[in-house]
Amino acid sequence: MKNLTTRNIAFAALFLAIGLILPLFTGQIPQIGRMLLPMHIPILLCGIVCGWQYGLTIGFILPFIRFMIFGMPPIFPVGIAMAFELAIYGLVIGLIYQKLPKRISNTYISLGVSMIVGRIVWGILMVILMGMSNNAFTWTLFISGAFLNAVPGIILQLVLIPTIVIALQRAKVLKQNESENIT
């Protein structure tokens, strides 16, 4: 059990570091970052590899730490909404992945459900936070921000996450079937 905890802490720290660094490849250009969603990838992987508790925690703290170090994402309202969105990604993908047999189709199910639930949470928080500053967050803004502008990132996640999961299973970092699950 101690080795599993140490392993999860080490992997969670790795995913936190990747989440801090990966957005730098977008050149700190917010439009590209909103399209490619570079902070989402390590959180989704953290939920799968380390479990929902780590995915939730790392997902929540990542935007705040990134803001303190790099000044991005802007903390209000984007950073706050993103913290909850990423936390939900890590929580939901970790829970679903843990419960389902470790088949690639179930990786897509875990990923798809977490992406939808996370975007809904983001939309709800944006409505609340924008309302606090007397700005409207319309249905059109939600659809464009959560889905239309994010299509490249969604496609990237749908291709990259299952590919990495397969590679981690082959490397014996992740177990391939339910009876061998260590997360």
C-alpha positions in Angstrom: 0.0 0.0 0.0 2.9 2.4 0.8 4.4 1.8 -2.6 1.1 2.5 -4.3 0.7 5.8 -2.4 4.3 6.8 -3.2 3.8 5.9 -6.8 0.5 8.0 -7.0 2.2 11.0 -5.4 5.1 10.8 -7.8 2.8 10.5 -10.8 0.5 13.3 -9.5 3.5 15.6 -9.1 4.6 14.7 -12.7 1.1 15.5 -14.0 1.1 18.8 -12.1 4.5 19.7 -13.7 3.2 18.7 -17.1 0.1 20.9 -16.6 2.3 23.8 -15.6 4.7 23.4 -18.6 2.5 22.1 -21.5 0.6 25.4 -21.9 4.0 27.1 -22.6 4.0 25.3 -25.9 1.0 27.3 -27.0 3.2 30.4 -26.6 1.1 31.9 -23.9 -1.4 32.8 -26.6 -4.8 32.4 -24.9 -6.7 31.8 -28.2 -4.4 28.8 -29.0 -4.6 27.5 -25.4 -8.5 27.7 -25.5 -8.4 25.6 -28.7 -5.8 23.0 -27.7 -6.7 22.8 -24.0 -3.2 21.8 -22.8 -4.0 21.8 -19.1 -6.8 19.2 -19.6 -4.6 16.4 -20.8 -2.4 15.9 -17.7 -5.5 16.1 -15.5 -7.4 13.5 -17.4 -4.3 11.2 -17.3 -3.9 11.9 -13.6 -7.4 10.7 -12.9 -6.8 7.5 -14.9 -3.3 6.7 -13.6 -3.5 7.9 -10.0 -7.2 7.7 -9.2 -10.0 10.2 -8.7 -8.7 11.7 -5.5 -5.4 12.8 -7.2 -7.2 13.9 -10.4 -9.6 16.0 -8.3 -6.9 17.6 -6.2 -4.3 18.2 -9.0 -7.1 19.5 -11.3 -8.3 22.0 -8.7 -4.9 23.4 -7.8 -3.3 23.5 -11.2 -4.9 26.8 -12.5 -4.1 28.6 -9.2 -0.5 27.5 -9.2 -0.1 28.3 -12.8 -1.6 31.7 -12.2 0.9 32.3 -9.3 3.9 31.3 -11.4 3.0 32.5 -14.9 0.1 34.9 -14.4 -2.1 32.7 -16.6 -5.0 31.8 -16.7 -6.5 35.1 -15.4 -7.9 34.1 -12.0 -11.3 35.7 -12.3 -13.5 34.3 -13.8 -11.5 32.0 -16.0 -9.1 30.5 -13.5 -11.8 29.8 -10.9 -14.1 28.2 -13.4 -11.2 26.2 -14.9 -10.2 24.9 -11.4 -13.6 23.4 -10.9 -13.7 22.1 -14.5 -10.4 20.4 -14.2 -11.2 19.0 -10.8 -14.4 17.5 -12.2 -12.4 16.0 -15.1 -10.0 14.3 -12.7 -12.8 13.1 -10.4 -15.2 11.8 -13.0 -12.6 10.1 -15.3 -10.9 8.5 -12.3 -14.2 7.2 -10.8 -15.5 5.8 -14.1 -12.2 4.3 -15.2 -11.7 2.7 -11.9 -15.2 1.0 -12.0 -15.2 -0.2 -15.6 -13.1 -3.1 -17.2 -9.9 -1.8 -18.6 -10.9 -2.0 -22.3 -10.1 0.8 -24.8 -13.8 1.4 -25.4 -14.3 2.1 -21.6 -11.4 4.6 -21.7 -13.4 6.5 -24.4 -16.5 6.3 -22.2 -14.6 7.6 -19.2 -13.1 10.3 -21.2 -16.3 11.4 -23.0 -18.4 11.5 -19.8 -15.7 13.5 -17.9 -15.4 15.9 -20.8 -19.1 16.6 -20.9 -19.6 16.9 -17.1 -16.5 19.1 -16.8 -17.8 21.4 -19.5 -21.2 21.6 -17.9 -19.6 22.5 -14.5 -17.5 25.1 -16.3 -20.6 26.6 -17.9 -22.5 26.8 -14.6 -19.6 28.5 -12.9 -19.1 31.0 -15.7 -22.8 31.9 -15.4 -22.4 32.5 -11.7 -19.0 34.3 -11.8 -19.9 36.5 -14.8 -23.2 37.3 -13.1 -21.3 38.4 -10.0 -19.5 41.0 -12.2 -22.8 42.0 -13.9 -21.8 40.4 -17.2 -24.0 38.0 -19.1 -22.8 34.5 -20.0 -25.1 33.4 -22.7 -26.0 30.1 -24.2 -24.0 31.1 -27.3 -20.9 31.9 -25.2 -21.2 28.5 -23.5 -21.5 26.5 -26.7 -18.7 28.4 -28.4 -16.4 28.3 -25.3 -17.1 24.7 -24.3 -17.4 23.0 -27.6 -17.0 25.0 -30.9 -13.7 26.8 -30.0 -12.5 23.6 -28.2 -12.9 21.2 -31.2 -9.1 20.9 -31.8 -8.5 20.2 -28.2 -11.3 17.7 -27.9 -10.0 15.8 -30.9 -6.5 15.9 -29.5 -7.8 14.5 -26.2 -9.8 11.8 -27.9 -6.7 10.7 -29.8 -4.0 11.3 -27.3 -5.5 10.0 -24.0 -6.5 6.5 -25.2 -3.1 6.2 -27.0 -1.2 7.1 -23.8 -3.4 4.7 -21.7 -2.6 1.9 -24.1 1.1 2.7 -23.9 0.9 2.8 -20.1 -0.9 -0.6 -20.0 1.8 -2.1 -22.3 4.5 -0.7 -20.0 2.7 -2.2 -17.0 2.2 1.2 -15.4 -1.6 0.6 -15.7 -3.2 -2.8 -15.4 -5.1 -4.1 -18.3 -8.0 -5.9 -16.7 -10.3 -5.4 -13.6 -8.7 -8.1 -11.5 -5.3 -6.5 -11.8 -6.3 -2.9 -11.2 -4.0 -1.0 -8.9 -5.5 2.5 -9.1 
